[in-house]
Amino acid sequence: MERPLTVLRMSLYHPTQGSAVFATVPQRLQHDTSPLLVGRGLDTHLQLHLPRLSRQHLSLEPYREKDSALLAFSLKALSRRGCVWVNGLELRFLEQVPLSTVNRVVFAGIQMVVHVEGGASLEAFVCCVHVSPSPLIYRPQAEETDEWEDIPKEPPAPGSEPPVPGHLGFLHGPSPTADSSPQPGTGGGTDIQLQRERTDGALC
């Protein structure tokens, strides 16, 4: 009996170049357990047409954890000139991080969401790719007012500084770079969130 393959369901989006960036990306790709390369080079498995990308910008690398019968994956940054953001963590050249079930990745303005669906096969995995017409990752805009505004406030004591309103429920992320404009800014009180699009079954 053939063992089911692990499936990576990948959604891709670029805010200005649109689907032209992903014109040569296959909707379905079966790959062995060697690293799957992403970049603008002809030798990559997922070739993206964007000048800002390195020829090999990042790789998805399958591996087997101890005492596990399923494939696990890590993402490695391969670009010397640009960084990659994975779930809010900045990766520089040759840095890598394990992937979880749902992962938010940003590089060179491209937004990528990767869902990992485990399978029993250790010889290969499948990528199912969906090009999204709308953003996958967004940053809530700062509000001019907040929920505390309607609560009466006592006047400050003479000579004291007025209180600074706080925003609760957000995580602070690292500062944005030129290659990661959708990322949260330091002190901005923002959190990367996913936008609902299609059900997982519609991605492939």
PDB file of C-alpha atoms in Angstrom:
ATOM      1  CA  MET A   1       0.000   0.000   0.000  1.00  0.00           C
ATOM      2  CA  GLU A   2       1.412   3.364  -1.002  1.00  0.00           C
ATOM      3  CA  ARG A   3       2.030   5.763   1.850  1.00  0.00           C
ATOM      4  CA  PRO A   4       0.357   9.176   1.642  1.00  0.00           C
ATOM      5  CA  LEU A   5       2.628  12.106   0.858  1.00  0.00           C
ATOM      6  CA  THR A   6       3.120  15.146   3.033  1.00  0.00           C
ATOM      7  CA  VAL A   7       1.448  18.163   1.384  1.00  0.00           C
ATOM      8  CA  LEU A   8       2.652  21.756   1.543  1.00  0.00           C
ATOM      9  CA  ARG A   9      -0.252  24.023   0.618  1.00  0.00           C
ATOM     10  CA  MET A  10       1.308  27.312  -0.412  1.00  0.00           C
ATOM     11  CA  SER A  11      -0.518  30.588  -1.080  1.00  0.00           C
ATOM     12  CA  LEU A  12       1.455  33.383  -2.790  1.00  0.00           C
ATOM     13  CA  TYR A  13       0.773  37.090  -3.205  1.00  0.00           C
ATOM     14  CA  HIS A  14       2.647  40.184  -4.396  1.00  0.00           C
ATOM     15  CA  PRO A  15       1.068  43.642  -3.863  1.00  0.00           C
ATOM     16  CA  THR A  16       2.263  45.375  -7.064  1.00  0.00           C
ATOM     17  CA  GLN A  17       3.448  42.841  -9.626  1.00  0.00           C
ATOM     18  CA  GLY A  18       0.443  40.550  -9.249  1.00  0.00           C
ATOM     19  CA  SER A  19       0.350  37.082 -10.751  1.00  0.00           C
ATOM     20  CA  ALA A  20       3.126  37.900 -13.281  1.00  0.00           C
ATOM     21  CA  VAL A  21       5.672  37.122 -10.555  1.00  0.00           C
ATOM     22  CA  PHE A  22       4.325  33.563 -10.335  1.00  0.00           C
ATOM     23  CA  ALA A  23       3.716  32.898 -14.040  1.00  0.00           C
ATOM     24  CA  THR A  24       6.006  29.837 -14.172  1.00  0.00           C
ATOM     25  CA  VAL A  25       5.122  28.389 -10.757  1.00  0.00           C
ATOM     26  CA  PRO A  26       3.328  25.030 -11.164  1.00  0.00           C
ATOM     27  CA  GLN A  27       0.036  24.475  -9.365  1.00  0.00           C
ATOM     28  CA  ARG A  28       1.233  21.075  -8.195  1.00  0.00           C
ATOM     29  CA  LEU A  29       4.793  19.834  -7.788  1.00  0.00           C
ATOM     30  CA  GLN A  30       5.955  16.502  -6.398  1.00  0.00           C
ATOM     31  CA  HIS A  31       9.469  16.672  -4.984  1.00  0.00           C
ATOM     32  CA  ASP A  32      11.915  14.278  -3.365  1.00  0.00           C
ATOM     33  CA  THR A  33      13.419  14.913   0.053  1.00  0.00           C
ATOM     34  CA  SER A  34      16.154  17.225  -1.202  1.00  0.00           C
ATOM     35  CA  PRO A  35      15.774  20.975  -0.438  1.00  0.00           C
ATOM     36  CA  LEU A  36      13.129  22.721  -2.546  1.00  0.00           C
ATOM     37  CA  LEU A  37      14.656  25.950  -3.882  1.00  0.00           C
ATOM     38  CA  VAL A  38      12.758  29.228  -4.323  1.00  0.00           C
ATOM     39  CA  GLY A  39      14.151  32.245  -6.212  1.00  0.00           C
ATOM     40  CA  ARG A  40      14.503  33.835  -9.639  1.00  0.00           C
ATOM     41  CA  GLY A  41      17.163  31.448 -10.986  1.00  0.00           C
ATOM     42  CA  LEU A  42      16.515  28.834 -13.661  1.00  0.00           C
ATOM     43  CA  ASP A  43      17.808  26.143 -11.307  1.00  0.00           C
ATOM     44  CA  THR A  44      15.086  26.754  -8.692  1.00  0.00           C
ATOM     45  CA  HIS A  45      12.039  24.539  -8.285  1.00  0.00           C
ATOM     46  CA  LEU A  46       9.697  27.497  -7.723  1.00  0.00           C
ATOM     47  CA  GLN A  47      10.932  30.267 -10.019  1.00  0.00           C
ATOM     48  CA  LEU A  48       9.611  33.753  -9.221  1.00  0.00           C
ATOM     49  CA  HIS A  49      10.037  36.593 -11.723  1.00  0.00           C
ATOM     50  CA  LEU A  50      11.126  39.464  -9.516  1.00  0.00           C
ATOM     51  CA  PRO A  51      14.445  41.358  -9.939  1.00  0.00           C
ATOM     52  CA  ARG A  52      14.795  41.958  -6.206  1.00  0.00           C
ATOM     53  CA  LEU A  53      15.048  38.234  -5.538  1.00  0.00           C
ATOM     54  CA  SER A  54      18.328  36.375  -5.387  1.00  0.00           C
ATOM     55  CA  ARG A  55      18.813  33.509  -7.805  1.00  0.00           C
ATOM     56  CA  GLN A  56      18.342  31.192  -4.843  1.00  0.00           C
ATOM     57  CA  HIS A  57      16.496  33.172  -2.188  1.00  0.00           C
ATOM     58  CA  LEU A  58      15.303  30.481   0.233  1.00  0.00           C
ATOM     59  CA  SER A  59      14.812  26.749   0.531  1.00  0.00           C
ATOM     60  CA  LEU A  60      12.257  24.465   2.166  1.00  0.00           C
ATOM     61  CA  GLU A  61      14.172  21.560   3.656  1.00  0.00           C
ATOM     62  CA  PRO A  62      12.444  18.321   4.737  1.00  0.00           C
ATOM     63  CA  TYR A  63      13.837  16.265   7.590  1.00  0.00           C
ATOM     64  CA  ARG A  64      12.702  13.605  10.033  1.00  0.00           C
ATOM     65  CA  GLU A  65      12.566  14.351  13.725  1.00  0.00           C
ATOM     66  CA  LYS A  66      13.623  11.714  16.234  1.00  0.00           C
ATOM     67  CA  ASP A  67      10.873   9.200  17.043  1.00  0.00           C
ATOM     68  CA  SER A  68       8.601  10.675  14.344  1.00  0.00           C
ATOM     69  CA  ALA A  69       7.233   8.881  11.294  1.00  0.00           C
ATOM     70  CA  LEU A  70       6.372  12.130   9.498  1.00  0.00           C
ATOM     71  CA  LEU A  71       8.413  14.639   7.545  1.00  0.00           C
ATOM     72  CA  ALA A  72       9.140  17.961   9.205  1.00  0.00           C
ATOM     73  CA  PHE A  73      10.355  21.089   7.400  1.00  0.00           C
ATOM     74  CA  SER A  74      12.648  24.002   8.024  1.00  0.00           C
ATOM     75  CA  LEU A  75      13.033  27.198   5.991  1.00  0.00           C
ATOM     76  CA  LYS A  76      16.560  28.434   5.254  1.00  0.00           C
ATOM     77  CA  ALA A  77      17.484  31.904   3.972  1.00  0.00           C
ATOM     78  CA  LEU A  78      19.926  31.702   1.033  1.00  0.00           C
ATOM     79  CA  SER A  79      20.125  35.365   0.005  1.00  0.00           C
ATOM     80  CA  ARG A  80      23.182  37.419   0.972  1.00  0.00           C
ATOM     81  CA  ARG A  81      21.486  40.735   0.202  1.00  0.00           C
ATOM     82  CA  GLY A  82      17.937  40.296   1.471  1.00  0.00           C
ATOM     83  CA  CYS A  83      16.321  38.852   4.569  1.00  0.00           C
ATOM     84  CA  VAL A  84      13.356  36.526   4.976  1.00  0.00           C
ATOM     85  CA  TRP A  85      10.702  36.845   7.667  1.00  0.00           C
ATOM     86  CA  VAL A  86       9.138  33.631   9.029  1.00  0.00           C
ATOM     87  CA  ASN A  87       6.308  34.034  11.540  1.00  0.00           C
ATOM     88  CA  GLY A  88       7.722  37.430  12.528  1.00  0.00           C
ATOM     89  CA  LEU A  89      11.303  36.176  12.890  1.00  0.00           C
ATOM     90  CA  GLU A  90      13.977  37.741  10.671  1.00  0.00           C
ATOM     91  CA  LEU A  91      16.380  35.302   8.970  1.00  0.00           C
ATOM     92  CA  ARG A  92      19.680  36.373   7.455  1.00  0.00           C
ATOM     93  CA  PHE A  93      22.000  34.444   5.135  1.00  0.00           C
ATOM     94  CA  LEU A  94      22.097  30.698   5.976  1.00  0.00           C
ATOM     95  CA  GLU A  95      19.903  31.084   9.060  1.00  0.00           C
ATOM     96  CA  GLN A  96      16.993  28.656   9.277  1.00  0.00           C
ATOM     97  CA  VAL A  97      13.957  27.955  11.435  1.00  0.00           C
ATOM     98  CA  PRO A  98      11.623  24.948  11.787  1.00  0.00           C
ATOM     99  CA  LEU A  99       8.175  25.345  10.270  1.00  0.00           C
ATOM    100  CA  SER A 100       4.976  24.807  12.215  1.00  0.00           C
ATOM    101  CA  THR A 101       1.593  23.736  10.836  1.00  0.00           C
ATOM    102  CA  VAL A 102       0.763  27.228   9.527  1.00  0.00           C
ATOM    103  CA  ASN A 103       3.566  29.615   8.577  1.00  0.00           C
ATOM    104  CA  ARG A 104       3.635  33.243   7.431  1.00  0.00           C
ATOM    105  CA  VAL A 105       6.616  34.096   5.240  1.00  0.00           C
ATOM    106  CA  VAL A 106       7.573  37.480   3.715  1.00  0.00           C
ATOM    107  CA  PHE A 107      10.513  38.184   1.390  1.00  0.00           C
ATOM    108  CA  ALA A 108      11.140  40.862  -1.270  1.00  0.00           C
ATOM    109  CA  GLY A 109       7.537  42.047  -0.939  1.00  0.00           C
ATOM    110  CA  ILE A 110       6.146  38.549  -1.570  1.00  0.00           C
ATOM    111  CA  GLN A 111       3.713  37.143   0.965  1.00  0.00           C
ATOM    112  CA  MET A 112       3.612  33.366   1.343  1.00  0.00           C
ATOM    113  CA  VAL A 113       1.517  31.239   3.674  1.00  0.00           C
ATOM    114  CA  VAL A 114       2.526  27.582   4.030  1.00  0.00           C
ATOM    115  CA  HIS A 115       0.238  24.932   5.546  1.00  0.00           C
ATOM    116  CA  VAL A 116       1.982  21.648   6.345  1.00  0.00           C
ATOM    117  CA  GLU A 117      -0.211  18.533   6.146  1.00  0.00           C
ATOM    118  CA  GLY A 118       1.743  15.512   7.341  1.00  0.00           C
ATOM    119  CA  GLY A 119       1.894  12.212   5.464  1.00  0.00           C
ATOM    120  CA  ALA A 120       3.552   8.879   6.148  1.00  0.00           C
ATOM    121  CA  SER A 121       5.881   8.850   3.129  1.00  0.00           C
ATOM    122  CA  LEU A 122       9.514   9.733   3.845  1.00  0.00           C
ATOM    123  CA  GLU A 123      10.604   9.611   0.201  1.00  0.00           C
ATOM    124  CA  ALA A 124       8.758  12.611  -1.274  1.00  0.00           C
ATOM    125  CA  PHE A 125       6.298  15.426  -0.635  1.00  0.00           C
ATOM    126  CA  VAL A 126       3.890  17.527  -2.720  1.00  0.00           C
ATOM    127  CA  CYS A 127       3.549  21.302  -3.090  1.00  0.00           C
ATOM    128  CA  CYS A 128       0.115  22.630  -4.021  1.00  0.00           C
ATOM    129  CA  VAL A 129       0.380  26.304  -5.000  1.00  0.00           C
ATOM    130  CA  HIS A 130      -2.369  28.923  -5.077  1.00  0.00           C
ATOM    131  CA  VAL A 131      -1.769  32.490  -6.314  1.00  0.00           C
ATOM    132  CA  SER A 132      -3.918  34.834  -4.238  1.00  0.00           C
ATOM    133  CA  PRO A 133      -5.580  37.974  -5.665  1.00  0.00           C
ATOM    134  CA  SER A 134      -5.661  39.608  -2.217  1.00  0.00           C
ATOM    135  CA  PRO A 135      -3.212  40.001   0.677  1.00  0.00           C
ATOM    136  CA  LEU A 136      -2.501  37.000   2.858  1.00  0.00           C
ATOM    137  CA  ILE A 137      -0.791  38.916   5.667  1.00  0.00           C
ATOM    138  CA  TYR A 138      -1.754  42.351   6.846  1.00  0.00           C
ATOM    139  CA  ARG A 139      -0.938  44.825   9.566  1.00  0.00           C
ATOM    140  CA  PRO A 140      -3.756  46.577  11.421  1.00  0.00           C
ATOM    141  CA  GLN A 141      -3.516  50.351  11.070  1.00  0.00           C
ATOM    142  CA  ALA A 142      -2.982  52.449  14.187  1.00  0.00           C
ATOM    143  CA  GLU A 143      -6.127  54.105  15.455  1.00  0.00           C
ATOM    144  CA  GLU A 144      -6.299  57.805  16.271  1.00  0.00           C
ATOM    145  CA  THR A 145      -8.405  56.975  19.339  1.00  0.00           C
ATOM    146  CA  ASP A 146      -8.807  53.865  21.464  1.00  0.00           C
ATOM    147  CA  GLU A 147     -11.362  52.131  23.610  1.00  0.00           C
ATOM    148  CA  TRP A 148     -10.336  54.052  26.715  1.00  0.00           C
ATOM    149  CA  GLU A 149     -11.325  57.426  25.274  1.00  0.00           C
ATOM    150  CA  ASP A 150     -14.908  57.388  26.576  1.00  0.00           C
ATOM    151  CA  ILE A 151     -13.827  56.665  30.154  1.00  0.00           C
ATOM    152  CA  PRO A 152     -13.698  59.900  32.215  1.00  0.00           C
ATOM    153  CA  LYS A 153     -10.171  60.791  33.201  1.00  0.00           C
ATOM    154  CA  GLU A 154      -9.044  62.764  36.214  1.00  0.00           C
ATOM    155  CA  PRO A 155      -6.979  65.844  35.366  1.00  0.00           C
ATOM    156  CA  PRO A 156      -3.216  65.295  35.811  1.00  0.00           C
ATOM    157  CA  ALA A 157      -1.444  66.801  38.787  1.00  0.00           C
ATOM    158  CA  PRO A 158       0.254  70.153  38.127  1.00  0.00           C
ATOM    159  CA  GLY A 159       3.629  69.719  36.452  1.00  0.00           C
ATOM    160  CA  SER A 160       3.089  66.036  35.614  1.00  0.00           C
ATOM    161  CA  GLU A 161       3.122  64.621  32.103  1.00  0.00           C
ATOM    162  CA  PRO A 162      -0.188  63.525  30.569  1.00  0.00           C
ATOM    163  CA  PRO A 163      -0.669  59.737  30.475  1.00  0.00           C
ATOM    164  CA  VAL A 164       0.131  57.937  27.250  1.00  0.00           C
ATOM    165  CA  PRO A 165      -2.748  55.731  26.034  1.00  0.00           C
ATOM    166  CA  GLY A 166      -1.843  52.065  25.766  1.00  0.00           C
ATOM    167  CA  HIS A 167      -2.935  49.418  23.273  1.00  0.00           C
ATOM    168  CA  LEU A 168      -3.377  45.919  24.616  1.00  0.00           C
ATOM    169  CA  GLY A 169      -3.447  42.574  22.841  1.00  0.00           C
ATOM    170  CA  PHE A 170      -0.681  43.128  20.246  1.00  0.00           C
ATOM    171  CA  LEU A 171       2.811  41.772  19.961  1.00  0.00           C
ATOM    172  CA  HIS A 172       5.694  43.972  18.952  1.00  0.00           C
ATOM    173  CA  GLY A 173       7.734  42.727  16.005  1.00  0.00           C
ATOM    174  CA  PRO A 174      11.111  43.665  14.525  1.00  0.00           C
ATOM    175  CA  SER A 175      11.667  46.748  12.436  1.00  0.00           C
ATOM    176  CA  PRO A 176      10.734  46.529   8.730  1.00  0.00           C
ATOM    177  CA  THR A 177      13.327  46.428   5.971  1.00  0.00           C
ATOM    178  CA  ALA A 178      13.171  47.235   2.286  1.00  0.00           C
ATOM    179  CA  ASP A 179      12.406  43.600   1.540  1.00  0.00           C
ATOM    180  CA  SER A 180       9.746  43.203   4.189  1.00  0.00           C
ATOM    181  CA  SER A 181       7.327  46.098   4.093  1.00  0.00           C
ATOM    182  CA  PRO A 182       4.333  44.039   5.326  1.00  0.00           C
ATOM    183  CA  GLN A 183       6.183  43.260   8.569  1.00  0.00           C
ATOM    184  CA  PRO A 184       5.298  44.799  11.938  1.00  0.00           C
ATOM    185  CA  GLY A 185       7.283  47.867  13.012  1.00  0.00           C
ATOM    186  CA  THR A 186       9.036  48.297  16.329  1.00  0.00           C
ATOM    187  CA  GLY A 187       6.837  50.046  18.837  1.00  0.00           C
ATOM    188  CA  GLY A 188       3.942  50.082  16.414  1.00  0.00           C
ATOM    189  CA  GLY A 189       1.983  47.645  18.514  1.00  0.00           C
ATOM    190  CA  THR A 190       1.010  45.468  15.600  1.00  0.00           C
ATOM    191  CA  ASP A 191       0.719  41.796  14.959  1.00  0.00           C
ATOM    192  CA  ILE A 192       0.854  39.854  11.720  1.00  0.00           C
ATOM    193  CA  GLN A 193      -2.499  38.240  11.073  1.00  0.00           C
ATOM    194  CA  LEU A 194      -3.895  35.949   8.420  1.00  0.00           C
ATOM    195  CA  GLN A 195      -6.692  36.997   6.135  1.00  0.00           C
ATOM    196  CA  ARG A 196      -9.396  34.406   5.500  1.00  0.00           C
ATOM    197  CA  GLU A 197      -9.550  33.411   1.860  1.00  0.00           C
ATOM    198  CA  ARG A 198     -10.384  29.931   0.673  1.00  0.00           C
ATOM    199  CA  THR A 199     -10.710  26.650   2.473  1.00  0.00           C
ATOM    200  CA  ASP A 200      -7.579  24.521   2.427  1.00  0.00           C
ATOM    201  CA  GLY A 201      -9.169  22.142  -0.045  1.00  0.00           C
ATOM    202  CA  ALA A 202      -9.433  24.890  -2.645  1.00  0.00           C
ATOM    203  CA  LEU A 203      -5.704  25.568  -2.738  1.00  0.00           C
ATOM    204  CA  CYS A 204      -4.775  22.627  -4.900  1.00  0.00           C
TER     205      CYS A 204
END
